[in-house]
Amino acid sequence: MSTAVILMNLGTPAQPTAASVRRFLRDFLSDPRVVEIPRPLWLTILNCLVLPFRPKRIAPAYEGIWNRGVDGARVAGSPLLYYTRTQAELLQEHFYSNGRDLVVEYAMTYGGPRLHQVVETLRKKGIESFVVFPLYPQYSATTTAAIYDQVAQIFLKSRDIPDISLVRDYYHNSLYINALANSVREHWQKYGPAEKLLLSFHGIPKANTEKGDPYYRHCLETARLLADQLQIAGECWQVSFQSRFGKAEWLQPYTDKTLTEWGTRGVASVDVICPAFSADCLETLEEISVENRAIFLDAGGSEYRYIPALNLRKDHIEALAAVLENRLPGPK
């Protein structure tokens, strides 16, 4: 066994406590890929205004989702960590059952386990080839590029560099789009379609797009392909962007403002899906499922339903495997 796949996701605090959240946020928000404000200014803001106060505010939100997955199902610890770890296990089973002699592990960009730790462990076991797979369908410098940076840093001083491949994106992969469409159809079969379908993507600063980040374009293409698969009229769905941070303008329209407008305008029901998330986490289980539901209902809406991330769906695992097949050595 000489090839390893390493699934990568953003990361999570180790515990739902203010101290653990603070350590995670310091790691996450110190990355210049995440926040592009000039370093001296940003580090002053981070250490004097953000880290002393924000962890205490959001630790209860982490505590609210801890040990709880989709629809309240019990999971072990952090939902993001649980789903990413189990995705790696299911992909391992998939490849073994199809005669692929490789190992599948996982790592986190921030928090743990760290990529350099996983790589070091695997190299000691004789792994000679790596495929690093960021679980971000849509590429952004704020997410995927940060993983490229870590890969470069790991081998910066190495003489014997192994064969390394990185998956850049899969926003238009047909099996990924099909898995999204299947999740929506199954939701509609159970509950019936809502008046509106909102495709809420994680936001990034608008300035990033103006500087060349392709994320916005990737999101729109994913949304278009999904709407085509579902064969829904243009007036029945919309793209929006969530999780903005700070005072700068981010990609619009904003999810919370869109839901407020719809509720005020008399839209009675809405289904929300987050195609950029491969696993449910704080942003989906708390911000989308709880906070934005309250925003819509307070604005006059009657029914709000969140369609879970693809998580451990069989068609999702098969889609991830198909993306990887083009990067793996041996017969396709």
mmCIF file of C-alpha atoms in Angstrom:
data_model
loop_
_atom_site.group_PDB
_atom_site.id
_atom_site.type_symbol
_atom_site.label_atom_id
_atom_site.label_comp_id
_atom_site.label_asym_id
_atom_site.label_seq_id
_atom_site.Cartn_x
_atom_site.Cartn_y
_atom_site.Cartn_z
ATOM 1 C CA MET A 1 0.000 0.000 0.000
ATOM 2 C CA SER A 2 1.829 3.123 -1.194
ATOM 3 C CA THR A 3 -0.933 5.661 -1.921
ATOM 4 C CA ALA A 4 -2.982 7.661 0.584
ATOM 5 C CA VAL A 5 -5.969 9.954 0.165
ATOM 6 C CA ILE A 6 -6.307 12.683 2.798
ATOM 7 C CA LEU A 7 -9.707 14.348 3.067
ATOM 8 C CA MET A 8 -9.467 17.945 4.275
ATOM 9 C CA ASN A 9 -12.072 20.111 5.951
ATOM 10 C CA LEU A 10 -11.918 23.444 7.756
ATOM 11 C CA GLY A 11 -11.697 22.265 11.343
ATOM 12 C CA THR A 12 -13.439 22.642 14.669
ATOM 13 C CA PRO A 13 -12.718 23.467 18.299
ATOM 14 C CA ALA A 14 -11.706 20.428 20.333
ATOM 15 C CA GLN A 15 -14.383 21.194 22.924
ATOM 16 C CA PRO A 16 -17.432 23.523 23.059
ATOM 17 C CA THR A 17 -15.767 25.814 25.593
ATOM 18 C CA ALA A 18 -14.671 29.437 25.341
ATOM 19 C CA ALA A 19 -11.003 28.477 25.823
ATOM 20 C CA SER A 20 -11.116 25.835 23.074
ATOM 21 C CA VAL A 21 -13.038 28.127 20.725
ATOM 22 C CA ARG A 22 -10.468 30.867 21.361
ATOM 23 C CA ARG A 23 -7.575 28.577 20.386
ATOM 24 C CA PHE A 24 -9.412 27.518 17.235
ATOM 25 C CA LEU A 25 -10.303 31.078 16.226
ATOM 26 C CA ARG A 26 -6.746 32.285 16.823
ATOM 27 C CA ASP A 27 -5.458 29.557 14.487
ATOM 28 C CA PHE A 28 -8.183 30.119 11.890
ATOM 29 C CA LEU A 29 -8.310 33.910 11.827
ATOM 30 C CA SER A 30 -4.528 34.346 11.894
ATOM 31 C CA ASP A 31 -4.247 32.792 8.428
ATOM 32 C CA PRO A 32 -3.654 35.573 5.854
ATOM 33 C CA ARG A 33 -5.650 33.513 3.341
ATOM 34 C CA VAL A 34 -8.728 33.925 5.551
ATOM 35 C CA VAL A 35 -8.398 37.617 6.412
ATOM 36 C CA GLU A 36 -6.508 39.811 3.948
ATOM 37 C CA ILE A 37 -6.390 42.973 6.069
ATOM 38 C CA PRO A 38 -2.761 44.211 6.497
ATOM 39 C CA ARG A 39 -1.204 42.007 9.173
ATOM 40 C CA PRO A 40 -0.260 44.557 11.882
ATOM 41 C CA LEU A 41 -3.731 46.098 11.796
ATOM 42 C CA TRP A 42 -5.579 42.783 11.691
ATOM 43 C CA LEU A 43 -3.524 41.119 14.428
ATOM 44 C CA THR A 44 -4.240 44.095 16.684
ATOM 45 C CA ILE A 45 -7.980 43.796 15.973
ATOM 46 C CA LEU A 46 -7.881 40.024 16.405
ATOM 47 C CA ASN A 47 -6.037 40.021 19.727
ATOM 48 C CA CYS A 48 -7.647 43.114 21.249
ATOM 49 C CA LEU A 49 -11.237 43.021 19.972
ATOM 50 C CA VAL A 50 -12.098 39.582 18.581
ATOM 51 C CA LEU A 51 -10.434 36.931 20.747
ATOM 52 C CA PRO A 52 -11.271 38.492 24.134
ATOM 53 C CA PHE A 53 -15.016 38.550 23.407
ATOM 54 C CA ARG A 54 -16.148 36.425 20.434
ATOM 55 C CA PRO A 55 -15.270 32.975 21.886
ATOM 56 C CA LYS A 56 -17.532 33.588 24.892
ATOM 57 C CA ARG A 57 -20.391 34.555 22.568
ATOM 58 C CA ILE A 58 -20.177 31.598 20.212
ATOM 59 C CA ALA A 59 -19.128 28.820 22.620
ATOM 60 C CA PRO A 60 -22.813 28.270 23.611
ATOM 61 C CA ALA A 61 -23.632 27.779 19.914
ATOM 62 C CA TYR A 62 -20.989 25.057 19.681
ATOM 63 C CA GLU A 63 -22.334 23.511 22.876
ATOM 64 C CA GLY A 64 -25.784 23.462 21.274
ATOM 65 C CA ILE A 65 -24.635 21.329 18.336
ATOM 66 C CA TRP A 66 -22.112 19.171 20.225
ATOM 67 C CA ASN A 67 -22.930 15.465 20.015
ATOM 68 C CA ARG A 68 -25.842 16.396 17.725
ATOM 69 C CA GLY A 69 -25.998 15.896 13.989
ATOM 70 C CA VAL A 70 -28.760 16.339 11.432
ATOM 71 C CA ASP A 71 -32.292 16.326 12.866
ATOM 72 C CA GLY A 72 -30.873 15.923 16.361
ATOM 73 C CA ALA A 73 -29.225 12.564 15.625
ATOM 74 C CA ARG A 74 -26.513 11.721 18.150
ATOM 75 C CA VAL A 75 -22.930 11.938 16.920
ATOM 76 C CA ALA A 76 -19.589 11.777 18.719
ATOM 77 C CA GLY A 77 -18.451 15.301 19.611
ATOM 78 C CA SER A 78 -18.158 17.868 16.844
ATOM 79 C CA PRO A 79 -20.531 17.123 13.934
ATOM 80 C CA LEU A 80 -17.989 18.374 11.386
ATOM 81 C CA LEU A 81 -15.284 16.114 12.782
ATOM 82 C CA TYR A 82 -17.660 13.159 13.036
ATOM 83 C CA TYR A 83 -18.943 13.456 9.465
ATOM 84 C CA THR A 84 -15.478 14.037 7.972
ATOM 85 C CA ARG A 85 -13.979 11.083 9.844
ATOM 86 C CA THR A 86 -16.855 8.823 8.801
ATOM 87 C CA GLN A 87 -16.629 9.997 5.182
ATOM 88 C CA ALA A 88 -12.996 8.832 5.214
ATOM 89 C CA GLU A 89 -14.049 5.461 6.627
ATOM 90 C CA LEU A 90 -16.777 5.020 4.007
ATOM 91 C CA LEU A 91 -14.426 5.978 1.180
ATOM 92 C CA GLN A 92 -11.902 3.464 2.526
ATOM 93 C CA GLU A 93 -14.587 0.766 2.392
ATOM 94 C CA HIS A 94 -15.618 1.852 -1.116
ATOM 95 C CA PHE A 95 -12.106 1.599 -2.527
ATOM 96 C CA TYR A 96 -11.360 -1.703 -0.792
ATOM 97 C CA SER A 97 -14.547 -3.220 -2.175
ATOM 98 C CA ASN A 98 -13.501 -2.075 -5.648
ATOM 99 C CA GLY A 99 -10.015 -3.538 -5.422
ATOM 100 C CA ARG A 100 -8.140 -0.294 -4.675
ATOM 101 C CA ASP A 101 -5.182 -0.862 -2.352
ATOM 102 C CA LEU A 102 -4.900 2.537 -0.699
ATOM 103 C CA VAL A 103 -5.518 4.197 2.639
ATOM 104 C CA VAL A 104 -7.984 7.041 3.278
ATOM 105 C CA GLU A 105 -7.362 9.434 6.182
ATOM 106 C CA TYR A 106 -8.606 12.897 7.112
ATOM 107 C CA ALA A 107 -7.110 16.124 8.448
ATOM 108 C CA MET A 108 -8.234 19.642 9.287
ATOM 109 C CA THR A 109 -6.842 22.949 8.080
ATOM 110 C CA TYR A 110 -7.247 24.390 11.590
ATOM 111 C CA GLY A 111 -7.520 22.534 14.877
ATOM 112 C CA GLY A 112 -6.739 18.827 14.649
ATOM 113 C CA PRO A 113 -5.727 16.445 13.341
ATOM 114 C CA ARG A 114 -3.300 18.621 11.367
ATOM 115 C CA LEU A 115 -2.196 17.758 7.854
ATOM 116 C CA HIS A 116 1.518 17.640 8.700
ATOM 117 C CA GLN A 117 0.837 15.158 11.512
ATOM 118 C CA VAL A 118 -1.184 12.853 9.247
ATOM 119 C CA VAL A 119 1.423 13.041 6.470
ATOM 120 C CA GLU A 120 4.265 12.279 8.884
ATOM 121 C CA THR A 121 2.432 9.242 10.262
ATOM 122 C CA LEU A 122 1.648 7.917 6.782
ATOM 123 C CA ARG A 123 5.203 8.405 5.502
ATOM 124 C CA LYS A 124 6.492 6.335 8.412
ATOM 125 C CA LYS A 125 4.156 3.589 7.207
ATOM 126 C CA GLY A 126 5.737 3.677 3.749
ATOM 127 C CA ILE A 127 3.263 5.873 1.871
ATOM 128 C CA GLU A 128 4.946 7.255 -1.253
ATOM 129 C CA SER A 129 2.047 9.015 -2.976
ATOM 130 C CA PHE A 130 -0.578 11.425 -1.617
ATOM 131 C CA VAL A 131 -3.858 12.786 -2.960
ATOM 132 C CA VAL A 132 -5.032 15.710 -0.811
ATOM 133 C CA PHE A 133 -8.760 16.260 -1.247
ATOM 134 C CA PRO A 134 -10.224 19.540 0.121
ATOM 135 C CA LEU A 135 -13.925 18.914 0.703
ATOM 136 C CA TYR A 136 -14.855 22.281 -0.793
ATOM 137 C CA PRO A 137 -16.725 21.791 -4.093
ATOM 138 C CA GLN A 138 -16.202 25.448 -5.030
ATOM 139 C CA TYR A 139 -12.608 26.700 -4.984
ATOM 140 C CA SER A 140 -11.720 29.783 -2.974
ATOM 141 C CA ALA A 141 -8.393 31.226 -1.913
ATOM 142 C CA THR A 142 -9.867 31.474 1.602
ATOM 143 C CA THR A 143 -10.317 27.700 1.877
ATOM 144 C CA THR A 144 -8.658 25.500 -0.754
ATOM 145 C CA ALA A 145 -5.615 27.732 -1.266
ATOM 146 C CA ALA A 146 -4.921 27.624 2.469
ATOM 147 C CA ILE A 147 -4.498 23.852 2.094
ATOM 148 C CA TYR A 148 -2.117 24.341 -0.846
ATOM 149 C CA ASP A 149 -0.077 26.589 1.453
ATOM 150 C CA GLN A 150 0.101 23.914 4.133
ATOM 151 C CA VAL A 151 1.191 21.250 1.664
ATOM 152 C CA ALA A 152 3.974 23.543 0.436
ATOM 153 C CA GLN A 153 5.105 24.266 3.999
ATOM 154 C CA ILE A 154 5.245 20.581 4.933
ATOM 155 C CA PHE A 155 7.739 19.766 2.184
ATOM 156 C CA LEU A 156 9.536 23.104 2.003
ATOM 157 C CA LYS A 157 12.733 21.706 3.550
ATOM 158 C CA SER A 158 12.380 18.099 2.403
ATOM 159 C CA ARG A 159 14.768 16.505 -0.054
ATOM 160 C CA ASP A 160 12.723 13.398 -0.729
ATOM 161 C CA ILE A 161 9.355 14.858 -1.704
ATOM 162 C CA PRO A 162 6.637 12.263 -2.410
ATOM 163 C CA ASP A 163 4.252 12.322 -5.340
ATOM 164 C CA ILE A 164 1.521 14.818 -4.373
ATOM 165 C CA SER A 165 -1.761 15.647 -6.082
ATOM 166 C CA LEU A 166 -4.404 18.118 -4.896
ATOM 167 C CA VAL A 167 -8.045 18.213 -5.949
ATOM 168 C CA ARG A 168 -8.755 21.845 -6.766
ATOM 169 C CA ASP A 169 -12.568 21.752 -7.043
ATOM 170 C CA TYR A 170 -15.530 19.661 -8.116
ATOM 171 C CA TYR A 171 -18.302 22.264 -8.290
ATOM 172 C CA HIS A 172 -19.609 20.986 -11.633
ATOM 173 C CA ASN A 173 -19.027 17.258 -11.175
ATOM 174 C CA SER A 174 -22.137 15.474 -12.448
ATOM 175 C CA LEU A 175 -22.313 12.960 -9.563
ATOM 176 C CA TYR A 176 -21.970 15.733 -6.987
ATOM 177 C CA ILE A 177 -24.785 17.684 -8.672
ATOM 178 C CA ASN A 178 -26.859 14.523 -8.854
ATOM 179 C CA ALA A 179 -26.375 13.847 -5.125
ATOM 180 C CA LEU A 180 -27.541 17.395 -4.329
ATOM 181 C CA ALA A 181 -30.571 16.958 -6.590
ATOM 182 C CA ASN A 182 -31.400 13.597 -5.011
ATOM 183 C CA SER A 183 -31.302 15.133 -1.527
ATOM 184 C CA VAL A 184 -33.741 17.860 -2.605
ATOM 185 C CA ARG A 185 -36.078 15.403 -4.349
ATOM 186 C CA GLU A 186 -36.160 13.123 -1.304
ATOM 187 C CA HIS A 187 -36.915 16.123 0.891
ATOM 188 C CA TRP A 188 -39.752 17.148 -1.427
ATOM 189 C CA GLN A 189 -41.146 13.617 -1.489
ATOM 190 C CA LYS A 190 -41.332 13.688 2.298
ATOM 191 C CA TYR A 191 -42.575 17.240 2.874
ATOM 192 C CA GLY A 192 -43.637 18.593 -0.517
ATOM 193 C CA PRO A 193 -41.805 21.488 -2.215
ATOM 194 C CA ALA A 194 -41.782 24.872 -0.522
ATOM 195 C CA GLU A 195 -42.718 28.062 -2.321
ATOM 196 C CA LYS A 196 -39.035 29.006 -2.636
ATOM 197 C CA LEU A 197 -35.753 27.068 -2.711
ATOM 198 C CA LEU A 198 -32.816 29.076 -1.326
ATOM 199 C CA LEU A 199 -29.295 27.937 -2.220
ATOM 200 C CA SER A 200 -27.192 29.472 0.539
ATOM 201 C CA PHE A 201 -23.413 29.407 0.042
ATOM 202 C CA HIS A 202 -20.800 30.494 2.562
ATOM 203 C CA GLY A 203 -19.827 34.079 1.763
ATOM 204 C CA ILE A 204 -16.456 35.713 1.136
ATOM 205 C CA PRO A 205 -15.596 39.418 0.909
ATOM 206 C CA LYS A 206 -16.665 40.929 -2.407
ATOM 207 C CA ALA A 207 -13.156 42.370 -2.789
ATOM 208 C CA ASN A 208 -11.758 38.832 -3.028
ATOM 209 C CA THR A 209 -13.841 38.187 -6.124
ATOM 210 C CA GLU A 210 -12.766 41.479 -7.651
ATOM 211 C CA LYS A 211 -9.140 40.409 -7.134
ATOM 212 C CA GLY A 212 -9.687 37.182 -9.067
ATOM 213 C CA ASP A 213 -11.102 34.575 -6.668
ATOM 214 C CA PRO A 214 -13.357 32.288 -8.800
ATOM 215 C CA TYR A 215 -15.577 31.220 -5.892
ATOM 216 C CA TYR A 216 -18.568 33.363 -6.854
ATOM 217 C CA ARG A 217 -18.551 32.011 -10.392
ATOM 218 C CA HIS A 218 -18.262 28.435 -9.124
ATOM 219 C CA CYS A 219 -21.237 28.936 -6.777
ATOM 220 C CA LEU A 220 -23.418 30.290 -9.565
ATOM 221 C CA GLU A 221 -22.515 27.373 -11.837
ATOM 222 C CA THR A 222 -23.303 24.807 -9.139
ATOM 223 C CA ALA A 223 -26.647 26.519 -8.549
ATOM 224 C CA ARG A 224 -27.476 26.608 -12.255
ATOM 225 C CA LEU A 225 -26.648 22.919 -12.722
ATOM 226 C CA LEU A 226 -28.703 21.954 -9.660
ATOM 227 C CA ALA A 227 -31.707 23.996 -10.816
ATOM 228 C CA ASP A 228 -31.451 22.380 -14.253
ATOM 229 C CA GLN A 229 -31.410 18.912 -12.669
ATOM 230 C CA LEU A 230 -34.464 19.753 -10.578
ATOM 231 C CA GLN A 231 -36.209 21.416 -13.550
ATOM 232 C CA ILE A 232 -37.468 24.314 -11.458
ATOM 233 C CA ALA A 233 -38.437 27.720 -12.792
ATOM 234 C CA GLY A 234 -36.148 30.686 -12.202
ATOM 235 C CA GLU A 235 -38.623 32.508 -9.975
ATOM 236 C CA CYS A 236 -38.788 29.520 -7.603
ATOM 237 C CA TRP A 237 -35.132 29.526 -6.500
ATOM 238 C CA GLN A 238 -32.348 31.939 -5.612
ATOM 239 C CA VAL A 239 -28.686 31.986 -4.612
ATOM 240 C CA SER A 240 -27.620 33.774 -1.424
ATOM 241 C CA PHE A 241 -24.538 34.040 0.805
ATOM 242 C CA GLN A 242 -24.268 33.528 4.570
ATOM 243 C CA SER A 243 -21.797 33.888 7.454
ATOM 244 C CA ARG A 244 -20.384 37.333 6.726
ATOM 245 C CA PHE A 245 -17.890 38.691 9.220
ATOM 246 C CA GLY A 246 -16.767 42.260 9.857
ATOM 247 C CA LYS A 247 -17.892 45.507 8.247
ATOM 248 C CA ALA A 248 -16.646 45.000 4.661
ATOM 249 C CA GLU A 249 -19.096 44.206 1.871
ATOM 250 C CA TRP A 250 -19.399 40.487 1.197
ATOM 251 C CA LEU A 251 -20.950 38.590 -1.700
ATOM 252 C CA GLN A 252 -24.647 39.385 -2.063
ATOM 253 C CA PRO A 253 -27.528 38.827 -1.739
ATOM 254 C CA TYR A 254 -27.161 38.017 1.950
ATOM 255 C CA THR A 255 -29.077 34.985 3.212
ATOM 256 C CA ASP A 256 -30.571 36.655 6.290
ATOM 257 C CA LYS A 257 -31.707 39.749 4.374
ATOM 258 C CA THR A 258 -33.190 37.603 1.607
ATOM 259 C CA LEU A 259 -35.226 35.629 4.140
ATOM 260 C CA THR A 260 -36.396 38.846 5.793
ATOM 261 C CA GLU A 261 -37.480 40.242 2.446
ATOM 262 C CA TRP A 262 -39.308 37.062 1.499
ATOM 263 C CA GLY A 263 -41.145 36.868 4.822
ATOM 264 C CA THR A 264 -42.150 40.522 4.622
ATOM 265 C CA ARG A 265 -43.294 40.067 1.016
ATOM 266 C CA GLY A 266 -45.625 37.196 1.894
ATOM 267 C CA VAL A 267 -43.571 34.140 0.927
ATOM 268 C CA ALA A 268 -45.090 31.451 3.129
ATOM 269 C CA SER A 269 -42.568 28.584 2.914
ATOM 270 C CA VAL A 270 -38.905 28.119 2.067
ATOM 271 C CA ASP A 271 -36.500 25.200 1.692
ATOM 272 C CA VAL A 272 -32.815 26.002 2.283
ATOM 273 C CA ILE A 273 -29.857 23.955 1.049
ATOM 274 C CA CYS A 274 -26.140 24.765 1.473
ATOM 275 C CA PRO A 275 -24.305 23.203 -1.500
ATOM 276 C CA ALA A 276 -20.836 24.439 -0.441
ATOM 277 C CA PHE A 277 -20.843 22.311 2.732
ATOM 278 C CA SER A 278 -19.830 18.665 2.390
ATOM 279 C CA ALA A 279 -20.643 18.092 6.070
ATOM 280 C CA ASP A 280 -22.995 19.740 8.518
ATOM 281 C CA CYS A 281 -21.345 22.040 11.047
ATOM 282 C CA LEU A 282 -21.951 25.175 13.124
ATOM 283 C CA GLU A 283 -22.848 27.279 10.066
ATOM 284 C CA THR A 284 -25.591 24.868 8.973
ATOM 285 C CA LEU A 285 -26.857 23.352 12.219
ATOM 286 C CA GLU A 286 -26.957 26.653 14.120
ATOM 287 C CA GLU A 287 -26.803 29.631 11.755
ATOM 288 C CA ILE A 288 -29.003 28.180 8.997
ATOM 289 C CA SER A 289 -31.219 25.741 10.927
ATOM 290 C CA VAL A 290 -31.872 27.927 13.987
ATOM 291 C CA GLU A 291 -30.937 31.597 13.507
ATOM 292 C CA ASN A 292 -32.176 32.008 9.948
ATOM 293 C CA ARG A 293 -35.349 30.051 10.662
ATOM 294 C CA ALA A 294 -36.158 32.592 13.374
ATOM 295 C CA ILE A 295 -35.395 35.465 10.976
ATOM 296 C CA PHE A 296 -37.797 34.117 8.348
ATOM 297 C CA LEU A 297 -40.610 33.310 10.777
ATOM 298 C CA ASP A 298 -40.268 36.672 12.566
ATOM 299 C CA ALA A 299 -40.556 38.412 9.184
ATOM 300 C CA GLY A 300 -43.912 36.746 8.500
ATOM 301 C CA GLY A 301 -42.988 33.383 6.954
ATOM 302 C CA SER A 302 -44.864 30.265 8.008
ATOM 303 C CA GLU A 303 -42.682 27.257 7.188
ATOM 304 C CA TYR A 304 -38.881 26.990 7.045
ATOM 305 C CA ARG A 305 -37.026 23.738 6.310
ATOM 306 C CA TYR A 306 -33.302 23.051 6.082
ATOM 307 C CA ILE A 307 -32.155 20.317 3.681
ATOM 308 C CA PRO A 308 -29.073 18.714 5.305
ATOM 309 C CA ALA A 309 -25.611 18.633 3.773
ATOM 310 C CA LEU A 310 -24.686 15.526 1.798
ATOM 311 C CA ASN A 311 -22.769 14.122 4.785
ATOM 312 C CA LEU A 312 -22.767 10.306 4.632
ATOM 313 C CA ARG A 313 -25.201 9.762 1.763
ATOM 314 C CA LYS A 314 -24.202 6.829 -0.453
ATOM 315 C CA ASP A 315 -24.446 8.956 -3.604
ATOM 316 C CA HIS A 316 -22.192 11.563 -1.970
ATOM 317 C CA ILE A 317 -19.498 8.991 -1.135
ATOM 318 C CA GLU A 318 -19.727 7.675 -4.703
ATOM 319 C CA ALA A 319 -19.363 11.224 -6.044
ATOM 320 C CA LEU A 320 -16.246 11.833 -3.926
ATOM 321 C CA ALA A 321 -14.826 8.495 -5.079
ATOM 322 C CA ALA A 322 -15.452 9.406 -8.720
ATOM 323 C CA VAL A 323 -13.611 12.722 -8.279
ATOM 324 C CA LEU A 324 -10.678 10.852 -6.749
ATOM 325 C CA GLU A 325 -10.528 8.157 -9.442
ATOM 326 C CA ASN A 326 -8.985 10.616 -11.892
ATOM 327 C CA ARG A 327 -6.163 11.337 -9.408
ATOM 328 C CA LEU A 328 -5.301 7.810 -8.342
ATOM 329 C CA PRO A 329 -2.598 5.662 -9.933
ATOM 330 C CA GLY A 330 -3.486 2.444 -11.719
ATOM 331 C CA PRO A 331 -6.385 1.504 -14.004
ATOM 332 C CA LYS A 332 -9.422 3.786 -14.011
#
